[in-house]
Amino acid sequence: MMRKILLLAFALSLYALEFTISENGKSLGDNNTILIFGGMQGDEPGGFHAASLLISDYNITKGKIIVAPNLAFDSIIKRARGVKGDLNRKFAELDEKDPDYETIQRIKQLILLPEVGMVLNLHDGWGFYHPTFIDEMKNPKRWGNSSVIDTSIISAEKYQDLENIAQRTVEVLNSKLIDPKHKYFVKNTKTKEVEDTQMLKALTYFVISHNKAAFANEASKNLPVNLRAYYHLVAIENYLKTAGI
């Protein structure tokens, strides 16, 4: 039997940060709930539209997902990356006086729920990531259309092999491309190995530092929003399949 969708709203200044929890069916066991975030940056609509579609158009018949579709709601309203600073660079040390402090604490509480074993963060990035330089919009410095991991292997109870899981997701995405030019690749930032000062502050690194799997799916800002949402949903569906959801 389907279980009702619970809506939890937290008031933040003039706006609401909505953690929308979709809980359908029964948990498949410890550490097997997938947590999905959209709207980390307000100028990345592909991610928060895809997360919203998960709530409105999908029925989870086996297992459990938790979806927070619009993390930076005030930034989404203003179509800005972050009106109070980049929310995705506040997961390391953060002053209690920072205007996003309470928001970050609530996000961390969700991540640290014992039932959560995998976290997905949905982003839109410029250009198309490619492991070698092709041109200005397709090269290793771009983020669009990539499956991003911070490292290859983590110490976790489930989903330790991040690279293998991400590669399988990329293969599924590439089998369902609208155009061959949209090809996906795995982007391993090797955050700790190279001491990437920006990624060390990001949500996905916070997740893996607590021995849970984390993946960021990036869709290209060079694509229309409907295609970005489509690619996000294809990726999400494969991650859910990986978890038996």
Coordinates of C-alpha atoms in Angstrom, one line a residue:
M1 CA 0.0 0.0 0.0
M2 CA 1.2 3.5 -0.8
R3 CA 2.0 5.6 2.2
K4 CA 1.2 9.3 2.2
I5 CA 3.7 12.0 1.2
L6 CA 4.7 14.1 4.2
L7 CA 5.5 17.8 3.7
L8 CA 7.7 19.4 6.2
A9 CA 8.2 23.2 5.9
F10 CA 10.9 25.2 7.8
A11 CA 10.5 28.9 7.8
L12 CA 13.7 30.8 6.8
S13 CA 13.6 34.6 6.9
L14 CA 11.0 35.6 4.3
Y15 CA 10.9 32.3 2.5
A16 CA 10.3 28.7 3.2
L17 CA 12.9 25.9 2.9
E18 CA 10.8 22.9 2.1
F19 CA 12.1 19.4 2.9
T20 CA 9.6 17.3 1.1
I21 CA 9.7 13.7 2.3
S22 CA 8.3 11.1 0.0
E23 CA 8.0 7.8 1.8
N24 CA 6.3 5.0 -0.2
G25 CA 6.3 1.4 0.8
K26 CA 8.7 0.0 3.4
S27 CA 12.3 0.5 3.9
L28 CA 14.5 -2.1 2.3
G29 CA 16.8 -2.3 5.3
D30 CA 19.4 -0.3 7.1
N31 CA 21.3 2.4 5.2
N32 CA 19.2 1.9 2.0
T33 CA 17.2 5.1 1.8
I34 CA 18.3 7.5 -1.0
L35 CA 18.3 11.3 -0.2
I36 CA 18.0 13.6 -3.2
F37 CA 18.7 17.3 -3.2
G38 CA 17.7 19.9 -5.8
G39 CA 18.0 23.7 -5.9
M40 CA 21.4 24.0 -4.1
Q41 CA 22.0 26.9 -6.4
G42 CA 19.0 29.1 -7.5
D43 CA 20.2 29.4 -11.1
E44 CA 20.1 25.7 -11.8
P45 CA 16.5 24.9 -12.7
G46 CA 17.1 21.5 -14.2
G47 CA 17.9 20.1 -10.8
F48 CA 15.1 21.5 -8.8
H49 CA 12.5 20.8 -11.5
A50 CA 13.7 17.1 -11.7
A51 CA 13.5 16.8 -7.9
S52 CA 10.0 18.3 -7.9
L53 CA 8.9 15.9 -10.6
L54 CA 10.0 13.0 -8.4
I55 CA 7.5 14.1 -5.9
S56 CA 4.6 14.9 -8.2
D57 CA 4.9 12.2 -10.9
Y58 CA 6.7 9.2 -9.4
N59 CA 5.3 6.4 -7.2
I60 CA 7.9 4.6 -5.2
T61 CA 6.5 1.1 -4.7
K62 CA 9.5 -0.5 -3.1
G63 CA 12.0 1.2 -0.8
K64 CA 12.2 4.8 0.3
I65 CA 13.5 8.1 -1.0
I66 CA 13.7 11.5 0.7
V67 CA 13.6 14.5 -1.6
A68 CA 14.4 18.1 -0.7
P69 CA 13.8 19.9 -4.1
N70 CA 14.5 23.5 -3.3
L71 CA 17.3 24.0 -0.8
A72 CA 18.1 27.6 -1.7
F73 CA 14.5 28.7 -2.2
D74 CA 15.2 32.5 -1.8
S75 CA 17.9 32.1 -4.5
I76 CA 15.6 30.2 -6.8
I77 CA 13.0 33.0 -6.5
K78 CA 15.7 35.5 -7.6
R79 CA 17.3 33.1 -10.1
A80 CA 20.6 33.7 -8.4
R81 CA 23.4 31.2 -7.6
G82 CA 23.2 32.2 -3.9
V83 CA 21.8 35.4 -2.5
K84 CA 23.6 34.7 0.8
G85 CA 26.6 33.1 -0.7
D86 CA 27.1 29.7 -2.4
L87 CA 25.2 27.2 -0.3
N88 CA 27.4 24.4 -1.7
R89 CA 30.5 25.9 -0.2
K90 CA 29.3 25.9 3.4
F91 CA 29.6 22.3 4.5
A92 CA 33.0 22.5 6.2
E93 CA 33.6 25.2 8.8
L94 CA 30.8 27.7 9.0
D95 CA 30.3 30.7 11.4
E96 CA 27.1 30.5 13.4
K97 CA 26.4 34.0 12.3
D98 CA 26.3 33.0 8.6
P99 CA 22.7 33.6 7.3
D100 CA 22.7 30.0 5.9
Y101 CA 23.9 28.4 9.2
E102 CA 20.5 26.9 10.2
T103 CA 19.8 25.7 6.7
I104 CA 23.1 23.9 6.6
Q105 CA 22.4 22.3 10.0
R106 CA 19.1 21.0 8.8
I107 CA 20.6 19.6 5.6
K108 CA 23.3 17.9 7.6
Q109 CA 20.6 16.4 9.9
L110 CA 19.0 14.8 6.9
I111 CA 22.3 13.4 5.6
L112 CA 23.2 11.9 8.9
L113 CA 19.9 10.0 9.3
P114 CA 21.0 6.4 10.0
E115 CA 18.7 5.1 7.3
V116 CA 20.3 7.2 4.5
G117 CA 23.0 5.3 2.6
M118 CA 23.2 7.3 -0.6
V119 CA 22.9 11.0 -1.4
L120 CA 22.3 12.6 -4.8
N121 CA 22.8 16.3 -5.5
L122 CA 21.4 17.7 -8.7
H123 CA 23.2 20.5 -10.5
D124 CA 23.3 22.3 -13.8
G125 CA 26.7 23.4 -15.1
W126 CA 28.0 25.2 -18.1
G127 CA 29.3 23.4 -21.1
F128 CA 30.0 19.7 -21.4
Y129 CA 32.6 17.9 -19.3
H130 CA 35.1 15.9 -21.4
P131 CA 38.3 14.2 -20.0
T132 CA 40.4 15.8 -22.8
F133 CA 40.3 19.3 -24.3
I134 CA 38.0 19.5 -27.3
D135 CA 37.0 23.2 -27.4
E136 CA 36.1 26.0 -25.0
M137 CA 32.8 24.4 -24.1
K138 CA 33.9 20.8 -24.0
N139 CA 36.9 20.2 -21.8
P140 CA 38.0 18.9 -18.3
K141 CA 37.2 22.2 -16.6
R142 CA 33.5 22.1 -17.6
W143 CA 30.8 20.4 -15.5
G144 CA 27.8 19.9 -17.6
N145 CA 26.6 16.4 -18.4
S146 CA 28.8 14.6 -16.0
S147 CA 28.4 12.2 -13.0
V148 CA 30.6 13.7 -10.3
I149 CA 32.3 11.8 -7.5
D150 CA 34.9 13.0 -5.0
T151 CA 36.9 9.8 -5.0
S152 CA 36.8 6.3 -6.4
I153 CA 36.2 4.2 -3.3
I154 CA 34.9 5.0 0.2
S155 CA 34.6 3.1 3.5
A156 CA 30.9 2.6 3.8
E157 CA 28.4 -0.2 4.6
K158 CA 26.8 0.2 1.2
Y159 CA 27.8 1.5 -2.2
Q160 CA 31.6 1.7 -1.5
D161 CA 32.6 1.7 -5.2
L162 CA 31.6 5.2 -6.3
E163 CA 33.4 5.1 -9.6
N164 CA 31.8 1.8 -10.7
I165 CA 28.3 3.0 -9.7
A166 CA 28.8 6.3 -11.5
Q167 CA 30.2 4.6 -14.6
R168 CA 27.1 2.3 -14.8
T169 CA 24.9 5.4 -14.5
V170 CA 26.8 7.2 -17.3
E171 CA 26.4 4.1 -19.5
V172 CA 22.6 4.2 -18.9
L173 CA 22.5 7.9 -19.6
N174 CA 24.5 7.5 -22.9
S175 CA 22.1 4.8 -24.0
K176 CA 19.2 7.3 -23.7
L177 CA 20.7 10.5 -25.2
I178 CA 18.5 12.8 -27.1
D179 CA 21.6 13.8 -29.1
P180 CA 25.0 12.1 -29.3
K181 CA 26.6 15.5 -28.6
H182 CA 25.2 15.3 -25.0
K183 CA 27.4 12.4 -24.1
Y184 CA 28.0 11.9 -20.3
F185 CA 31.3 11.1 -18.6
V186 CA 32.3 10.4 -15.0
K187 CA 34.1 13.3 -13.4
N188 CA 36.3 12.3 -10.4
T189 CA 37.4 15.5 -8.7
K190 CA 39.7 13.5 -6.4
T191 CA 38.8 16.1 -3.8
K192 CA 41.0 15.0 -0.9
E193 CA 43.9 13.7 -3.1
V194 CA 44.4 17.1 -4.8
E195 CA 43.3 19.2 -1.8
D196 CA 40.6 20.9 -3.9
T197 CA 39.8 23.8 -1.5
Q198 CA 36.4 24.4 -3.1
M199 CA 35.1 20.8 -3.3
L200 CA 36.3 20.2 0.3
K201 CA 33.5 22.6 1.4
A202 CA 30.9 20.9 -0.8
L203 CA 27.9 18.8 0.2
T204 CA 29.1 15.6 -1.5
Y205 CA 32.5 15.7 0.3
F206 CA 30.7 16.2 3.7
V207 CA 28.6 13.1 2.8
I208 CA 31.5 10.8 2.0
S209 CA 33.5 12.1 5.0
H210 CA 30.7 10.5 7.0
N211 CA 31.1 7.2 5.2
K212 CA 28.0 7.5 2.9
A213 CA 27.9 7.4 -0.9
A214 CA 27.4 10.7 -2.7
F215 CA 27.0 11.5 -6.3
A216 CA 26.4 14.9 -8.1
N217 CA 24.6 14.6 -11.4
E218 CA 25.3 17.6 -13.6
A219 CA 23.2 18.6 -16.6
S220 CA 24.4 21.2 -19.1
K221 CA 23.2 24.8 -18.8
N222 CA 23.7 24.9 -22.6
L223 CA 20.6 22.6 -22.9
P224 CA 16.9 23.7 -22.4
V225 CA 15.6 23.1 -19.0
N226 CA 13.3 20.2 -20.1
L227 CA 16.3 18.3 -21.4
R228 CA 18.3 19.0 -18.2
A229 CA 15.4 17.6 -16.1
Y230 CA 15.2 14.6 -18.4
Y231 CA 18.9 13.7 -17.9
H232 CA 18.6 14.2 -14.2
L233 CA 15.7 11.8 -14.0
V234 CA 17.4 9.2 -16.1
A235 CA 20.3 9.3 -13.7
I236 CA 18.1 9.2 -10.6
E237 CA 16.2 6.2 -11.9
N238 CA 19.5 4.3 -12.3
Y239 CA 20.7 5.2 -8.8
L240 CA 17.3 4.0 -7.5
K241 CA 17.7 0.8 -9.4
T242 CA 21.2 0.3 -8.0
A243 CA 19.6 0.5 -4.5
G244 CA 16.8 -1.9 -5.4
I245 CA 14.2 0.9 -5.1

